[in-house]
Amino acid sequence: MAVDDVLLPVPRPHGPAVSIERSILLLRGQRVLLDRQLAELYGVGTKVLNQAVRRNLERFPEDFLFRPTEAECEALRFVLPEALGRGGRRHPLFAFTEQGVARLSSVLRSPRAVAVNVEIMRAFVRVRRWAGEHEELAVKLADLEREFGARSAEHAAHIERIYALLDELAGPESEGALEERVWIGFRTSSNAAGS
């Protein structure tokens, strides 16, 4: 499985980007935040966050929270090495979708968790809006490529016609002209006999 098929960072807008937006990844076609990133944002340890989640797993269906496969984790090492820590993990990591992050606020009830959760939800909205704007650009680009392809085929036909006309002009008369040519320069006995 190729790295690009497994994990892609979500494209970022240029300019100063919020660290939350930079942390959002595209995994299995969904925008997610990893448990370690969320723990940093909430100001708690990853172990504490994961314990709270494990105690309340019934609140997190699969479309809210999932564990990346080994291949996805390996791809994460190349794309986002700081997300996995230095020495490796003893427990598999959690990936929270936008709905999972919203549900996380009901598990972590500190005032900081509520404030951070609001900012995370706003970041998801900004990334979704940015992706929507660029989707329109992608559609326009596809239209341009189709138009260019049609014109390219037309141009190729014109170029073929030009080459055919040049071949007609260069006809058989010019092929014999090379043999009638007077050769100049140094001649050896082998090529002197031929001229």
mmCIF file of N, CA and C in Angstrom, residues 74-191:
data_model
loop_
_atom_site.group_PDB
_atom_site.id
_atom_site.type_symbol
_atom_site.label_atom_id
_atom_site.label_comp_id
_atom_site.label_asym_id
_atom_site.label_seq_id
_atom_site.Cartn_x
_atom_site.Cartn_y
_atom_site.Cartn_z
ATOM 1 N N GLU A 74 2.530 3.659 9.960
ATOM 2 C CA GLU A 74 3.841 3.746 9.308
ATOM 3 C C GLU A 74 3.893 4.970 8.402
ATOM 4 N N ALA A 75 2.808 5.226 7.684
ATOM 5 C CA ALA A 75 2.741 6.415 6.830
ATOM 6 C C ALA A 75 2.788 7.681 7.679
ATOM 7 N N LEU A 76 2.199 7.625 8.853
ATOM 8 C CA LEU A 76 2.237 8.777 9.763
ATOM 9 C C LEU A 76 3.666 9.123 10.154
ATOM 10 N N ARG A 77 4.504 8.128 10.310
ATOM 11 C CA ARG A 77 5.899 8.386 10.694
ATOM 12 C C ARG A 77 6.595 9.274 9.675
ATOM 13 N N PHE A 78 6.257 9.110 8.395
ATOM 14 C CA PHE A 78 6.883 9.908 7.346
ATOM 15 C C PHE A 78 6.242 11.281 7.214
ATOM 16 N N VAL A 79 4.938 11.346 7.379
ATOM 17 C CA VAL A 79 4.218 12.601 7.176
ATOM 18 C C VAL A 79 4.277 13.491 8.408
ATOM 19 N N LEU A 80 4.140 12.892 9.593
ATOM 20 C CA LEU A 80 4.042 13.670 10.824
ATOM 21 C C LEU A 80 4.774 12.944 11.951
ATOM 22 N N PRO A 81 6.109 12.914 11.931
ATOM 23 C CA PRO A 81 6.838 12.116 12.921
ATOM 24 C C PRO A 81 6.620 12.574 14.357
ATOM 25 N N GLU A 82 6.392 13.873 14.567
ATOM 26 C CA GLU A 82 6.223 14.359 15.936
ATOM 27 C C GLU A 82 4.917 13.875 16.559
ATOM 28 N N ALA A 83 3.972 13.420 15.753
ATOM 29 C CA ALA A 83 2.694 12.954 16.284
ATOM 30 C C ALA A 83 2.826 11.615 16.994
ATOM 31 N N LEU A 84 3.854 10.864 16.677
ATOM 32 C CA LEU A 84 4.001 9.540 17.266
ATOM 33 C C LEU A 84 4.989 9.510 18.420
ATOM 34 N N GLY A 85 5.640 10.601 18.689
ATOM 35 C CA GLY A 85 6.588 10.622 19.791
ATOM 36 C C GLY A 85 7.937 10.075 19.390
ATOM 37 N N ARG A 86 8.836 9.980 20.362
ATOM 38 C CA ARG A 86 10.201 9.572 20.053
ATOM 39 C C ARG A 86 10.412 8.079 20.120
ATOM 40 N N GLY A 87 9.974 7.444 21.171
ATOM 41 C CA GLY A 87 10.352 6.055 21.379
ATOM 42 C C GLY A 87 9.329 5.038 20.948
ATOM 43 N N GLY A 88 8.302 5.433 20.303
ATOM 44 C CA GLY A 88 7.257 4.489 19.944
ATOM 45 C C GLY A 88 6.171 4.477 21.000
ATOM 46 N N ARG A 89 5.070 3.843 20.682
ATOM 47 C CA ARG A 89 3.928 3.823 21.586
ATOM 48 C C ARG A 89 3.654 2.391 22.022
ATOM 49 N N ARG A 90 3.182 2.266 23.232
ATOM 50 C CA ARG A 90 2.812 0.938 23.712
ATOM 51 C C ARG A 90 1.389 0.594 23.293
ATOM 52 N N HIS A 91 0.561 1.617 23.151
ATOM 53 C CA HIS A 91 -0.841 1.411 22.780
ATOM 54 C C HIS A 91 -1.101 2.070 21.434
ATOM 55 N N PRO A 92 -1.965 1.467 20.623
ATOM 56 C CA PRO A 92 -2.284 2.091 19.337
ATOM 57 C C PRO A 92 -2.955 3.444 19.550
ATOM 58 N N LEU A 93 -2.733 4.332 18.613
ATOM 59 C CA LEU A 93 -3.285 5.671 18.775
ATOM 60 C C LEU A 93 -4.734 5.735 18.322
ATOM 61 N N PHE A 94 -5.413 6.792 18.745
ATOM 62 C CA PHE A 94 -6.782 7.064 18.332
ATOM 63 C C PHE A 94 -6.768 8.201 17.331
ATOM 64 N N ALA A 95 -7.644 8.125 16.342
ATOM 65 C CA ALA A 95 -7.855 9.225 15.398
ATOM 66 C C ALA A 95 -9.294 9.695 15.584
ATOM 67 N N PHE A 96 -9.465 10.975 15.907
ATOM 68 C CA PHE A 96 -10.780 11.550 16.167
ATOM 69 C C PHE A 96 -11.251 12.336 14.951
ATOM 70 N N THR A 97 -12.446 12.027 14.462
ATOM 71 C CA THR A 97 -13.035 12.824 13.392
ATOM 72 C C THR A 97 -13.613 14.095 14.011
ATOM 73 N N GLU A 98 -14.163 14.949 13.176
ATOM 74 C CA GLU A 98 -14.747 16.197 13.678
ATOM 75 C C GLU A 98 -15.834 15.908 14.718
ATOM 76 N N GLN A 99 -16.677 14.917 14.452
ATOM 77 C CA GLN A 99 -17.727 14.566 15.403
ATOM 78 C C GLN A 99 -17.138 13.976 16.677
ATOM 79 N N GLY A 100 -16.056 13.233 16.539
ATOM 80 C CA GLY A 100 -15.395 12.669 17.712
ATOM 81 C C GLY A 100 -14.807 13.738 18.608
ATOM 82 N N VAL A 101 -14.257 14.787 17.991
ATOM 83 C CA VAL A 101 -13.723 15.908 18.780
ATOM 84 C C VAL A 101 -14.863 16.603 19.509
ATOM 85 N N ALA A 102 -16.000 16.772 18.841
ATOM 86 C CA ALA A 102 -17.156 17.395 19.495
ATOM 87 C C ALA A 102 -17.624 16.537 20.669
ATOM 88 N N ARG A 103 -17.638 15.225 20.485
ATOM 89 C CA ARG A 103 -18.060 14.326 21.553
ATOM 90 C C ARG A 103 -17.052 14.324 22.700
ATOM 91 N N LEU A 104 -15.798 14.568 22.394
ATOM 92 C CA LEU A 104 -14.744 14.564 23.411
ATOM 93 C C LEU A 104 -14.999 15.614 24.485
ATOM 94 N N SER A 105 -15.679 16.701 24.124
ATOM 95 C CA SER A 105 -15.954 17.744 25.118
ATOM 96 C C SER A 105 -16.883 17.236 26.213
ATOM 97 N N SER A 106 -17.695 16.216 25.919
ATOM 98 C CA SER A 106 -18.563 15.670 26.966
ATOM 99 C C SER A 106 -17.797 14.736 27.894
ATOM 100 N N VAL A 107 -16.639 14.284 27.465
ATOM 101 C CA VAL A 107 -15.820 13.391 28.285
ATOM 102 C C VAL A 107 -14.840 14.197 29.133
ATOM 103 N N LEU A 108 -14.199 15.188 28.516
ATOM 104 C CA LEU A 108 -13.292 16.077 29.245
ATOM 105 C C LEU A 108 -14.077 17.336 29.598
ATOM 106 N N ARG A 109 -14.324 17.573 30.865
ATOM 107 C CA ARG A 109 -15.247 18.638 31.254
ATOM 108 C C ARG A 109 -14.572 19.868 31.832
ATOM 109 N N SER A 110 -13.273 19.998 31.681
ATOM 110 C CA SER A 110 -12.600 21.167 32.244
ATOM 111 C C SER A 110 -12.926 22.404 31.410
ATOM 112 N N PRO A 111 -12.853 23.599 32.013
ATOM 113 C CA PRO A 111 -13.115 24.831 31.253
ATOM 114 C C PRO A 111 -12.165 24.980 30.062
ATOM 115 N N ARG A 112 -10.906 24.576 30.252
ATOM 116 C CA ARG A 112 -9.953 24.665 29.144
ATOM 117 C C ARG A 112 -10.375 23.743 27.999
ATOM 118 N N ALA A 113 -10.850 22.545 28.334
ATOM 119 C CA ALA A 113 -11.279 21.602 27.304
ATOM 120 C C ALA A 113 -12.436 22.173 26.493
ATOM 121 N N VAL A 114 -13.356 22.856 27.151
ATOM 122 C CA VAL A 114 -14.491 23.455 26.448
ATOM 123 C C VAL A 114 -14.008 24.554 25.509
ATOM 124 N N ALA A 115 -13.116 25.427 25.996
ATOM 125 C CA ALA A 115 -12.608 26.531 25.169
ATOM 126 C C ALA A 115 -11.805 26.003 23.981
ATOM 127 N N VAL A 116 -10.950 25.021 24.236
ATOM 128 C CA VAL A 116 -10.137 24.453 23.155
ATOM 129 C C VAL A 116 -11.034 23.751 22.144
ATOM 130 N N ASN A 117 -12.059 23.064 22.634
ATOM 131 C CA ASN A 117 -12.966 22.361 21.736
ATOM 132 C C ASN A 117 -13.661 23.327 20.777
ATOM 133 N N VAL A 118 -14.056 24.493 21.262
ATOM 134 C CA VAL A 118 -14.680 25.502 20.404
ATOM 135 C C VAL A 118 -13.702 25.919 19.312
ATOM 136 N N GLU A 119 -12.438 26.142 19.669
ATOM 137 C CA GLU A 119 -11.433 26.535 18.678
ATOM 138 C C GLU A 119 -11.171 25.422 17.664
ATOM 139 N N ILE A 120 -11.164 24.186 18.129
ATOM 140 C CA ILE A 120 -10.949 23.059 17.216
ATOM 141 C C ILE A 120 -12.095 22.969 16.215
ATOM 142 N N MET A 121 -13.321 23.130 16.693
ATOM 143 C CA MET A 121 -14.473 23.069 15.787
ATOM 144 C C MET A 121 -14.400 24.197 14.759
ATOM 145 N N ARG A 122 -13.977 25.380 15.181
ATOM 146 C CA ARG A 122 -13.810 26.496 14.239
ATOM 147 C C ARG A 122 -12.722 26.176 13.212
ATOM 148 N N ALA A 123 -11.653 25.524 13.655
ATOM 149 C CA ALA A 123 -10.575 25.151 12.732
ATOM 150 C C ALA A 123 -11.078 24.154 11.694
ATOM 151 N N PHE A 124 -11.877 23.178 12.121
ATOM 152 C CA PHE A 124 -12.453 22.228 11.168
ATOM 153 C C PHE A 124 -13.316 22.959 10.139
ATOM 154 N N VAL A 125 -14.086 23.931 10.593
ATOM 155 C CA VAL A 125 -14.940 24.700 9.677
ATOM 156 C C VAL A 125 -14.080 25.477 8.687
ATOM 157 N N ARG A 126 -12.993 26.109 9.176
ATOM 158 C CA ARG A 126 -12.103 26.867 8.280
ATOM 159 C C ARG A 126 -11.468 25.952 7.237
ATOM 160 N N VAL A 127 -11.014 24.777 7.654
ATOM 161 C CA VAL A 127 -10.394 23.836 6.715
ATOM 162 C C VAL A 127 -11.428 23.359 5.699
ATOM 163 N N ARG A 128 -12.651 23.072 6.152
ATOM 164 C CA ARG A 128 -13.705 22.631 5.239
ATOM 165 C C ARG A 128 -14.045 23.737 4.236
ATOM 166 N N ARG A 129 -14.124 24.972 4.705
ATOM 167 C CA ARG A 129 -14.414 26.103 3.822
ATOM 168 C C ARG A 129 -13.288 26.272 2.808
ATOM 169 N N TRP A 130 -12.041 26.201 3.281
ATOM 170 C CA TRP A 130 -10.884 26.350 2.394
ATOM 171 C C TRP A 130 -10.882 25.245 1.342
ATOM 172 N N ALA A 131 -11.174 24.010 1.760
ATOM 173 C CA ALA A 131 -11.203 22.890 0.813
ATOM 174 C C ALA A 131 -12.326 23.078 -0.202
ATOM 175 N N GLY A 132 -13.464 23.617 0.239
ATOM 176 C CA GLY A 132 -14.571 23.876 -0.678
ATOM 177 C C GLY A 132 -14.215 24.907 -1.723
ATOM 178 N N GLU A 133 -13.502 25.953 -1.308
ATOM 179 C CA GLU A 133 -13.073 26.977 -2.260
ATOM 180 C C GLU A 133 -12.124 26.372 -3.288
ATOM 181 N N HIS A 134 -11.256 25.511 -2.838
ATOM 182 C CA HIS A 134 -10.292 24.918 -3.753
ATOM 183 C C HIS A 134 -10.918 23.823 -4.613
ATOM 184 N N GLU A 135 -12.040 23.289 -4.163
ATOM 185 C CA GLU A 135 -12.754 22.317 -4.989
ATOM 186 C C GLU A 135 -13.300 23.009 -6.234
ATOM 187 N N GLU A 136 -13.790 24.252 -6.060
ATOM 188 C CA GLU A 136 -14.261 25.028 -7.211
ATOM 189 C C GLU A 136 -13.108 25.260 -8.183
ATOM 190 N N LEU A 137 -11.931 25.565 -7.648
ATOM 191 C CA LEU A 137 -10.764 25.763 -8.509
ATOM 192 C C LEU A 137 -10.395 24.475 -9.237
ATOM 193 N N ALA A 138 -10.525 23.355 -8.557
ATOM 194 C CA ALA A 138 -10.211 22.071 -9.191
ATOM 195 C C ALA A 138 -11.162 21.797 -10.356
ATOM 196 N N VAL A 139 -12.434 22.158 -10.189
ATOM 197 C CA VAL A 139 -13.404 21.971 -11.276
ATOM 198 C C VAL A 139 -13.032 22.856 -12.459
ATOM 199 N N LYS A 140 -12.669 24.117 -12.182
ATOM 200 C CA LYS A 140 -12.270 25.033 -13.254
ATOM 201 C C LYS A 140 -11.008 24.526 -13.953
ATOM 202 N N LEU A 141 -10.071 24.006 -13.186
ATOM 203 C CA LEU A 141 -8.841 23.468 -13.764
ATOM 204 C C LEU A 141 -9.147 22.265 -14.663
ATOM 205 N N ALA A 142 -10.049 21.410 -14.236
ATOM 206 C CA ALA A 142 -10.434 20.256 -15.059
ATOM 207 C C ALA A 142 -11.067 20.719 -16.369
ATOM 208 N N ASP A 143 -11.889 21.776 -16.306
ATOM 209 C CA ASP A 143 -12.484 22.327 -17.531
ATOM 210 C C ASP A 143 -11.404 22.843 -18.471
ATOM 211 N N LEU A 144 -10.422 23.551 -17.912
ATOM 212 C CA LEU A 144 -9.324 24.067 -18.731
ATOM 213 C C LEU A 144 -8.524 22.933 -19.365
ATOM 214 N N GLU A 145 -8.289 21.869 -18.609
ATOM 215 C CA GLU A 145 -7.548 20.728 -19.148
ATOM 216 C C GLU A 145 -8.303 20.078 -20.302
ATOM 217 N N ARG A 146 -9.632 19.954 -20.155
ATOM 218 C CA ARG A 146 -10.430 19.390 -21.247
ATOM 219 C C ARG A 146 -10.341 20.273 -22.485
ATOM 220 N N GLU A 147 -10.474 21.589 -22.281
ATOM 221 C CA GLU A 147 -10.401 22.526 -23.405
ATOM 222 C C GLU A 147 -9.021 22.465 -24.052
ATOM 223 N N PHE A 148 -7.980 22.411 -23.230
ATOM 224 C CA PHE A 148 -6.620 22.325 -23.755
ATOM 225 C C PHE A 148 -6.424 21.028 -24.530
ATOM 226 N N GLY A 149 -6.978 19.937 -24.024
ATOM 227 C CA GLY A 149 -6.864 18.652 -24.708
ATOM 228 C C GLY A 149 -7.490 18.700 -26.087
ATOM 229 N N ALA A 150 -8.650 19.343 -26.191
ATOM 230 C CA ALA A 150 -9.315 19.464 -27.494
ATOM 231 C C ALA A 150 -8.478 20.318 -28.437
ATOM 232 N N ARG A 151 -7.978 21.426 -27.929
ATOM 233 C CA ARG A 151 -7.143 22.301 -28.760
ATOM 234 C C ARG A 151 -5.826 21.619 -29.107
ATOM 235 N N SER A 152 -5.296 20.857 -28.179
ATOM 236 C CA SER A 152 -4.037 20.164 -28.420
ATOM 237 C C SER A 152 -4.186 19.171 -29.571
ATOM 238 N N ALA A 153 -5.300 18.463 -29.601
ATOM 239 C CA ALA A 153 -5.545 17.517 -30.697
ATOM 240 C C ALA A 153 -5.650 18.264 -32.025
ATOM 241 N N GLU A 154 -6.309 19.412 -31.999
ATOM 242 C CA GLU A 154 -6.441 20.232 -33.209
ATOM 243 C C GLU A 154 -5.070 20.714 -33.680
ATOM 244 N N HIS A 155 -4.251 21.169 -32.731
ATOM 245 C CA HIS A 155 -2.902 21.638 -33.075
ATOM 246 C C HIS A 155 -2.045 20.489 -33.613
ATOM 247 N N ALA A 156 -2.186 19.316 -33.029
ATOM 248 C CA ALA A 156 -1.421 18.157 -33.499
ATOM 249 C C ALA A 156 -1.781 17.835 -34.947
ATOM 250 N N ALA A 157 -3.060 17.954 -35.289
ATOM 251 C CA ALA A 157 -3.486 17.707 -36.673
ATOM 252 C C ALA A 157 -2.863 18.733 -37.621
ATOM 253 N N HIS A 158 -2.809 19.995 -37.194
ATOM 254 C CA HIS A 158 -2.195 21.042 -38.023
ATOM 255 C C HIS A 158 -0.701 20.774 -38.215
ATOM 256 N N ILE A 159 -0.035 20.369 -37.169
ATOM 257 C CA ILE A 159 1.405 20.095 -37.251
ATOM 258 C C ILE A 159 1.663 18.908 -38.176
ATOM 259 N N GLU A 160 0.824 17.871 -38.084
ATOM 260 C CA GLU A 160 0.951 16.719 -38.992
ATOM 261 C C GLU A 160 0.828 17.178 -40.446
ATOM 262 N N ARG A 161 -0.113 18.060 -40.708
ATOM 263 C CA ARG A 161 -0.319 18.574 -42.070
ATOM 264 C C ARG A 161 0.909 19.353 -42.538
ATOM 265 N N ILE A 162 1.502 20.148 -41.657
ATOM 266 C CA ILE A 162 2.707 20.917 -42.003
ATOM 267 C C ILE A 162 3.841 19.967 -42.364
ATOM 268 N N TYR A 163 4.037 18.913 -41.573
ATOM 269 C CA TYR A 163 5.091 17.938 -41.873
ATOM 270 C C TYR A 163 4.838 17.241 -43.211
ATOM 271 N N ALA A 164 3.599 16.923 -43.494
ATOM 272 C CA ALA A 164 3.271 16.280 -44.775
ATOM 273 C C ALA A 164 3.611 17.206 -45.939
ATOM 274 N N LEU A 165 3.284 18.488 -45.793
ATOM 275 C CA LEU A 165 3.607 19.456 -46.848
ATOM 276 C C LEU A 165 5.115 19.608 -47.013
ATOM 277 N N LEU A 166 5.842 19.618 -45.914
ATOM 278 C CA LEU A 166 7.304 19.719 -45.985
ATOM 279 C C LEU A 166 7.896 18.494 -46.676
ATOM 280 N N ASP A 167 7.345 17.314 -46.400
ATOM 281 C CA ASP A 167 7.814 16.097 -47.070
ATOM 282 C C ASP A 167 7.576 16.175 -48.574
ATOM 283 N N GLU A 168 6.427 16.732 -48.967
ATOM 284 C CA GLU A 168 6.139 16.894 -50.401
ATOM 285 C C GLU A 168 7.144 17.843 -51.043
ATOM 286 N N LEU A 169 7.447 18.941 -50.352
ATOM 287 C CA LEU A 169 8.398 19.912 -50.888
ATOM 288 C C LEU A 169 9.804 19.333 -50.974
ATOM 289 N N ALA A 170 10.160 18.478 -50.040
ATOM 290 C CA ALA A 170 11.496 17.899 -50.014
ATOM 291 C C ALA A 170 11.603 16.718 -50.968
ATOM 292 N N GLY A 171 10.577 16.337 -51.648
ATOM 293 C CA GLY A 171 10.450 15.236 -52.584
ATOM 294 C C GLY A 171 11.729 14.568 -53.053
ATOM 295 N N PRO A 172 11.639 13.712 -54.081
ATOM 296 C CA PRO A 172 12.758 12.893 -54.556
ATOM 297 C C PRO A 172 13.881 13.694 -55.203
ATOM 298 N N GLU A 173 13.623 14.899 -55.736
ATOM 299 C CA GLU A 173 14.687 15.671 -56.381
ATOM 300 C C GLU A 173 15.798 16.003 -55.391
ATOM 301 N N SER A 174 15.431 16.363 -54.190
ATOM 302 C CA SER A 174 16.449 16.769 -53.225
ATOM 303 C C SER A 174 17.261 15.585 -52.715
ATOM 304 N N GLU A 175 16.738 14.361 -52.792
ATOM 305 C CA GLU A 175 17.499 13.190 -52.349
ATOM 306 C C GLU A 175 18.702 12.945 -53.254
ATOM 307 N N GLY A 176 18.585 13.143 -54.565
ATOM 308 C CA GLY A 176 19.691 12.958 -55.499
ATOM 309 C C GLY A 176 20.707 14.080 -55.403
ATOM 310 N N ALA A 177 20.328 15.204 -54.874
ATOM 311 C CA ALA A 177 21.226 16.351 -54.781
ATOM 312 C C ALA A 177 22.397 16.058 -53.860
ATOM 313 N N LEU A 178 22.232 15.212 -52.884
ATOM 314 C CA LEU A 178 23.333 14.881 -51.980
ATOM 315 C C LEU A 178 24.435 14.118 -52.714
ATOM 316 N N GLU A 179 24.084 13.259 -53.660
ATOM 317 C CA GLU A 179 25.083 12.470 -54.379
ATOM 318 C C GLU A 179 25.895 13.339 -55.340
ATOM 319 N N GLU A 180 25.292 14.399 -55.885
ATOM 320 C CA GLU A 180 25.980 15.273 -56.829
ATOM 321 C C GLU A 180 26.870 16.287 -56.132
ATOM 322 N N ARG A 181 26.836 16.344 -54.878
ATOM 323 C CA ARG A 181 27.579 17.325 -54.108
ATOM 324 C C ARG A 181 29.084 17.129 -54.244
ATOM 325 N N VAL A 182 29.829 18.214 -54.252
ATOM 326 C CA VAL A 182 31.287 18.149 -54.271
ATOM 327 C C VAL A 182 31.746 18.152 -52.820
ATOM 328 N N TRP A 183 32.442 17.100 -52.457
ATOM 329 C CA TRP A 183 32.897 16.971 -51.082
ATOM 330 C C TRP A 183 34.161 17.780 -50.882
ATOM 331 N N ILE A 184 34.255 18.441 -49.736
ATOM 332 C CA ILE A 184 35.455 19.206 -49.417
ATOM 333 C C ILE A 184 36.072 18.639 -48.158
ATOM 334 N N GLY A 185 37.352 18.952 -47.936
ATOM 335 C CA GLY A 185 38.006 18.508 -46.721
ATOM 336 C C GLY A 185 38.997 17.404 -46.992
ATOM 337 N N PHE A 186 39.534 16.818 -45.965
ATOM 338 C CA PHE A 186 40.541 15.769 -46.042
ATOM 339 C C PHE A 186 39.927 14.492 -46.559
ATOM 340 N N ARG A 187 40.621 13.839 -47.492
ATOM 341 C CA ARG A 187 40.124 12.593 -48.056
ATOM 342 C C ARG A 187 41.146 11.490 -47.846
ATOM 343 N N THR A 188 40.632 10.352 -47.461
ATOM 344 C CA THR A 188 41.483 9.165 -47.364
ATOM 345 C C THR A 188 41.276 8.347 -48.623
ATOM 346 N N SER A 189 42.067 7.329 -48.775
ATOM 347 C CA SER A 189 41.960 6.514 -49.992
ATOM 348 C C SER A 189 40.594 5.830 -50.073
ATOM 349 N N SER A 190 39.997 5.466 -48.931
ATOM 350 C CA SER A 190 38.712 4.765 -48.966
ATOM 351 C C SER A 190 37.567 5.692 -49.367
ATOM 352 N N ASN A 191 37.577 6.948 -48.918
ATOM 353 C CA ASN A 191 36.467 7.818 -49.298
ATOM 354 C C ASN A 191 36.772 8.624 -50.550
#
